[in-house]
Coordinates of C-alpha atoms (C1' of nucleotides) in Angstrom, one line a residue:
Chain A
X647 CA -77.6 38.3 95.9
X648 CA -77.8 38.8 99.6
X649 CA -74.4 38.8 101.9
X650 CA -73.9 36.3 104.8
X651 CA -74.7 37.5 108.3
X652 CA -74.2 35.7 111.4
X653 CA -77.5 35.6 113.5
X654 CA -77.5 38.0 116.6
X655 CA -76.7 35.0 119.1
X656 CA -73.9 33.9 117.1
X657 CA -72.1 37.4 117.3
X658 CA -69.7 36.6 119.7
X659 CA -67.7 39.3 122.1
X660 CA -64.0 38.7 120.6
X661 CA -64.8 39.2 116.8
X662 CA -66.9 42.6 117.8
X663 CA -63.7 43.4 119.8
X664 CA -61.1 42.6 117.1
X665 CA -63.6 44.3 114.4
X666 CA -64.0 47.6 116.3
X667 CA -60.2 47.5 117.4
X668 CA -58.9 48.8 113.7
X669 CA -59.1 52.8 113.3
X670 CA -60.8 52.6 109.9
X671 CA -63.8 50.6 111.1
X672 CA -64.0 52.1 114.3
X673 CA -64.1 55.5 111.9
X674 CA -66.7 54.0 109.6
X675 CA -69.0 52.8 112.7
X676 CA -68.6 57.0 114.0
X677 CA -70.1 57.7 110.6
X678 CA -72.9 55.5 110.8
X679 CA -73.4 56.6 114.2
X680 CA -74.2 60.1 113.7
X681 CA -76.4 59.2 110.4
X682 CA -80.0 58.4 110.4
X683 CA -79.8 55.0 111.6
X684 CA -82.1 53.7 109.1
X685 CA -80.6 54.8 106.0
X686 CA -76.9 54.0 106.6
X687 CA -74.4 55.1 104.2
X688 CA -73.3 53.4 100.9
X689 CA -69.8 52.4 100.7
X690 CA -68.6 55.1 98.6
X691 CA -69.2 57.3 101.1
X692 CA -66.9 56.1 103.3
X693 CA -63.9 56.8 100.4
X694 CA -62.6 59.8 102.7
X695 CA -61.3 57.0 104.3
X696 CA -59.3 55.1 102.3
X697 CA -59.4 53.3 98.8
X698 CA -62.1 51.4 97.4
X699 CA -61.2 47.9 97.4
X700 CA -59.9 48.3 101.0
X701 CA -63.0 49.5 101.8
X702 CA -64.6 46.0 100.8
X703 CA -62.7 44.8 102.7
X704 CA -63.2 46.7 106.0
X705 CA -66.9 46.5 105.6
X706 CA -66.8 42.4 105.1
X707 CA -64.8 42.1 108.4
X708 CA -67.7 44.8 110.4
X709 CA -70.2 42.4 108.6
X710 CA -69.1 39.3 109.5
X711 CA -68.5 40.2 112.9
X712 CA -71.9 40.9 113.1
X713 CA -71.6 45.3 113.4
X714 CA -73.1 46.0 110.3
X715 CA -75.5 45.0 108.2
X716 CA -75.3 45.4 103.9
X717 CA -78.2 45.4 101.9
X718 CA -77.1 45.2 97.9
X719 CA -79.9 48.0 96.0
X720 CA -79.0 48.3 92.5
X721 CA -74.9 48.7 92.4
X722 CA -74.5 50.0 96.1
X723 CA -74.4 49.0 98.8
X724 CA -76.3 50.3 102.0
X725 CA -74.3 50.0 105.4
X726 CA -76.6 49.9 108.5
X727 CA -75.1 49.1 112.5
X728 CA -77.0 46.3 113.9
X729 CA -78.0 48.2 116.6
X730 CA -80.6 46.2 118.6
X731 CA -78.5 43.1 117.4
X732 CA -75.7 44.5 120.0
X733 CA -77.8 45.9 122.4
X734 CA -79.5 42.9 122.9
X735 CA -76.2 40.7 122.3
X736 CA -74.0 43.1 124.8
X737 CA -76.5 45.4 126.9
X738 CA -74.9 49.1 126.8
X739 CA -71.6 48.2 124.6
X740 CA -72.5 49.7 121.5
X741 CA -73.7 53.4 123.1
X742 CA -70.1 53.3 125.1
X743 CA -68.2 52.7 121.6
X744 CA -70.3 55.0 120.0
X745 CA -69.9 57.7 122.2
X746 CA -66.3 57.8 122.0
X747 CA -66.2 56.7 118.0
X748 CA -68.3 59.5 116.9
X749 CA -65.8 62.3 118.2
X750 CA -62.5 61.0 116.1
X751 CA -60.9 63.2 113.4
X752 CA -61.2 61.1 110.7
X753 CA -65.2 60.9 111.3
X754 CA -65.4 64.5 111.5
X755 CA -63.1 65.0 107.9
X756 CA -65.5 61.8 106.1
X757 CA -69.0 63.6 107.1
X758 CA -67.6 66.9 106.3
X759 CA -66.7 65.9 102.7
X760 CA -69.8 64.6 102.5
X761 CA -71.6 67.3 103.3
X762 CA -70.1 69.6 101.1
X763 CA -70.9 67.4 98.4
X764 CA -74.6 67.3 98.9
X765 CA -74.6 71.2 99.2
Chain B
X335 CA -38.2 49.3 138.8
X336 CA -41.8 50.7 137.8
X337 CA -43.3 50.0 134.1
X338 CA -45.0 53.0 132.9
X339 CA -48.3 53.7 132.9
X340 CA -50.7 55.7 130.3
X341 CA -52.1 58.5 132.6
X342 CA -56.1 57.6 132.7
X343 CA -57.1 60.6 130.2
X344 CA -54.5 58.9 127.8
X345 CA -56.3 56.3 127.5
X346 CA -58.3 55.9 123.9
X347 CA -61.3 53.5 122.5
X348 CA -59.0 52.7 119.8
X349 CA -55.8 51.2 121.6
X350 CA -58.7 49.4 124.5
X351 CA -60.1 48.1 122.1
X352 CA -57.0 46.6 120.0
X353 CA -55.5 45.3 123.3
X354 CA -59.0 43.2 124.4
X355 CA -59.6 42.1 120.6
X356 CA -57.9 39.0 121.4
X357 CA -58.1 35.5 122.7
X358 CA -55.3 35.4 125.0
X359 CA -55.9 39.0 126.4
X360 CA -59.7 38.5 127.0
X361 CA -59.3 35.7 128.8
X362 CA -56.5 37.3 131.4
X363 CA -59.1 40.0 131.4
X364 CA -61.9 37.7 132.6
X365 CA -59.6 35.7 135.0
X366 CA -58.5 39.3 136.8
X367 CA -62.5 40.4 136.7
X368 CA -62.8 36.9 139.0
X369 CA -60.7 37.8 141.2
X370 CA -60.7 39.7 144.1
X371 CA -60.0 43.1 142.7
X372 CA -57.1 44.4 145.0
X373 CA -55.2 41.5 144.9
X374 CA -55.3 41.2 141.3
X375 CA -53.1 38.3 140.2
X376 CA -49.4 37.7 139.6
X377 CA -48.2 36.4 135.9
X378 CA -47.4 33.5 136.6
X379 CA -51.0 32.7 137.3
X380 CA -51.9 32.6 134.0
X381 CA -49.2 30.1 132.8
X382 CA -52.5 28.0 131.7
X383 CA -52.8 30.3 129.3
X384 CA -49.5 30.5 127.0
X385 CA -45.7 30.9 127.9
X386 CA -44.5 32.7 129.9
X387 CA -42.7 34.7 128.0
X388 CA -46.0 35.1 125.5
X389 CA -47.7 36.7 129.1
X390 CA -45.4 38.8 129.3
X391 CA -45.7 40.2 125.6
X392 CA -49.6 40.3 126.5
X393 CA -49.7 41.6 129.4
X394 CA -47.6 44.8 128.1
X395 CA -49.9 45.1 125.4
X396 CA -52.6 45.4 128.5
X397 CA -50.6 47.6 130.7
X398 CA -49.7 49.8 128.0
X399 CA -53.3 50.4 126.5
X400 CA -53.8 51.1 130.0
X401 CA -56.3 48.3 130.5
X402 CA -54.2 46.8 133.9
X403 CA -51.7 48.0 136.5
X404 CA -48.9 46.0 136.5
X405 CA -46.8 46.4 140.1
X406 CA -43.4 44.8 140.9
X407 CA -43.7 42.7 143.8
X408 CA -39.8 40.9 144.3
X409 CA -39.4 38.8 141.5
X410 CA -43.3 38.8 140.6
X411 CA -45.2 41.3 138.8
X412 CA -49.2 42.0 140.5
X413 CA -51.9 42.4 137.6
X414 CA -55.0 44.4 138.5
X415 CA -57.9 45.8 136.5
X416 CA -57.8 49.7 136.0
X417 CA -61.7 49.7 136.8
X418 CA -61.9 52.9 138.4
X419 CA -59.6 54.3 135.3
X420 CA -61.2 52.6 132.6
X421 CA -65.1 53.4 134.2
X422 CA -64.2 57.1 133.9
X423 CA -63.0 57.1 130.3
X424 CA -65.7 55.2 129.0
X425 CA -68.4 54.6 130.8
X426 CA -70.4 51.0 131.6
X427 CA -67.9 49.7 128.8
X428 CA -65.7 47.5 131.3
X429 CA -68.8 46.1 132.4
X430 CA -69.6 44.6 129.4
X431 CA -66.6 43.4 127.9
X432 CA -66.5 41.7 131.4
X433 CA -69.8 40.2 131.6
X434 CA -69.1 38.2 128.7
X435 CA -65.4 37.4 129.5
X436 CA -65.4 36.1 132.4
X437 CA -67.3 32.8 130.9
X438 CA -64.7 32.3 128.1
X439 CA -63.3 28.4 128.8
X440 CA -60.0 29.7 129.0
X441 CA -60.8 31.5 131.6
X442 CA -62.9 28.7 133.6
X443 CA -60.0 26.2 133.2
X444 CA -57.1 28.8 134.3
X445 CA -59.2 29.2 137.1
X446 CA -59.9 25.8 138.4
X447 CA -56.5 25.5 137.8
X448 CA -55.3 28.2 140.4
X449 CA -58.0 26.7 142.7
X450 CA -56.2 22.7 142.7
X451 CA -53.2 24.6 142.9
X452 CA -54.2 26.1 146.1
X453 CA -56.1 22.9 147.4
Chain C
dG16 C1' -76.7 48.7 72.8
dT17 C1' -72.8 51.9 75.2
dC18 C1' -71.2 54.4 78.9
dC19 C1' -70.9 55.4 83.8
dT20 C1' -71.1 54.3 88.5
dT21 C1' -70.4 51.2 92.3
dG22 C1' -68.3 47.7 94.2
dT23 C1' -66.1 42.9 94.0
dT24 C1' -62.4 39.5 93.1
dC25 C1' -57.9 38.0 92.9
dA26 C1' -53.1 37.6 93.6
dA27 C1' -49.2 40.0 95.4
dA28 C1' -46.8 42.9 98.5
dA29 C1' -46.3 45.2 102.8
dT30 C1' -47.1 45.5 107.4
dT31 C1' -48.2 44.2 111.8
dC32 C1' -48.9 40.9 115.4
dA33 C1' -48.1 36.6 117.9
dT34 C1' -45.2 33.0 119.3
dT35 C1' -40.9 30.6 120.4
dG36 C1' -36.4 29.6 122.5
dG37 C1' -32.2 30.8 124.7
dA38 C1' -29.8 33.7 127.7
dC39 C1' -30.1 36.7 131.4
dA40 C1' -31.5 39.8 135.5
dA41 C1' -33.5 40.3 140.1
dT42 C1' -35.3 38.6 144.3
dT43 C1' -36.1 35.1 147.7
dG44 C1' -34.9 31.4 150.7
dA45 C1' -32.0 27.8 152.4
Chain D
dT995 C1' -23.1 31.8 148.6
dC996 C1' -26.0 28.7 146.0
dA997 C1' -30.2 27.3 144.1
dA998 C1' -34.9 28.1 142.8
dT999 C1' -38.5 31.2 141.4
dT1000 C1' -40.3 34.7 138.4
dG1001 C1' -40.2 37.3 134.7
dT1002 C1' -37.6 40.1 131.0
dC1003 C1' -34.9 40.8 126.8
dC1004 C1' -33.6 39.8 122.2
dA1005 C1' -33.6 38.0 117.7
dA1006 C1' -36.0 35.0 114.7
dT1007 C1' -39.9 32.8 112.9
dG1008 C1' -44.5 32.1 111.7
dA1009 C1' -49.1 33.8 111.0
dA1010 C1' -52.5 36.9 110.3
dT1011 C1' -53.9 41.4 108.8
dT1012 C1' -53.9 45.3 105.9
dT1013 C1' -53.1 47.5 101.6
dT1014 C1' -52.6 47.9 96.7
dG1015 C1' -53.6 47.5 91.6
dA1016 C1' -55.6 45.5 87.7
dA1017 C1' -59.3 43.2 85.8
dC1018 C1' -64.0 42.3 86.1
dA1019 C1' -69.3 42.1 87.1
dA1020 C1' -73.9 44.2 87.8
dG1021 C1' -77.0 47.7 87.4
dG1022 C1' -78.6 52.4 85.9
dA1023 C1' -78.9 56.2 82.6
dC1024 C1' -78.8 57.5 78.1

DNA sequence: GTCCTTGTTCAAAATTCATTGGACAATTGA
DNA sequence: TCAATTGTCCAATGAATTTTGAACAAGGAC
């Protein structure tokens, strides 16, 4: 079962804008910012954040909006930002976002947490 | 009578971005990044837009994320960009938003609007 | 098969946001 | 002073968003 995503030239500037504007996604997009951009995090990573189910829900709204893409592997989910989607869609936006996103509290806690974990 | 002003280091990602993540805001956005940038515009120029009483809850929301100046002019109140303000917090990010904004239709019919208006 | 993990779905509740209308304040101009 | 212009304030409504919990589905490990 794959997920809807819009195509890149159907991502349009207000639905990035009201996706990002919410300070649990802008938190989850820090994460995946300062992760390896190709593997993403599975949702459950993200649980530093708030509950589960909300957490469905924040990730539908980044995906529809065309911010992140979800790939379904086995019962996760992997989370990846559209990267050159946005760059190409909105030339510098994402790096700007990013740069500020990465550096908020909640983002450092999340990683943190997750760190420990693996250690 | 002046309306208070987040200072420009007061200024976060997460309230910019909540105050541009909609319709109505976007487009006064993209009608003020059309115009010349020192004279800004006065409310009631974009009565095209919604009430007037709606602008005013908008443009609050604007002023108070610290996206525009708002300045008391007699009975009218003159909206400018905080470019300057806004390019130091986060840089290249008004650019963006704007280059996409300013070709919202809202914002081309408020605008030829204005222009009969003055014709 | 049976558990465990991961995440979804659904309906409900809570919260926040946007919009409206009426009354009013301040300034300008006649 | 009187009227017109411009915008604010307030309370109420409507709408959209966010959050929660319980039940469920799908896949992996054993």
């Amino acid at each position: 079962m794959t997920l809807p995503h819009p195509d890149t030239d159907q991502i349009t500037l207000p639905n990035v804008l009201a996706a990002l504007g919410d300070d649990t996604r802008l938190a989850i997009i820090g994460c995946l910012a300062r992760t390896d951009p190709l593997e993403g995090l599975v949702c459950g990573q993200f649980c530093g954040l708030t509950s589960k189910t909300n957490l469905t829900y924040h990730v539908a709204k980044l995906r529809e909006a065309g911010v992140v893409k979800v790939r379904p592997e086995g019962t996760k989910r992997r989370v990846t930002l559209r990267r050159e989607d946005l760059d190409r869609r909105f030339p510098g936006f994402l790096d700007t976002v990013i740069a500020t996103a990465v550096e908020l509290p909640q983002v450092e806690a999340t990683l943190r947490q997750l760190h420990e974990e693996t250690a």
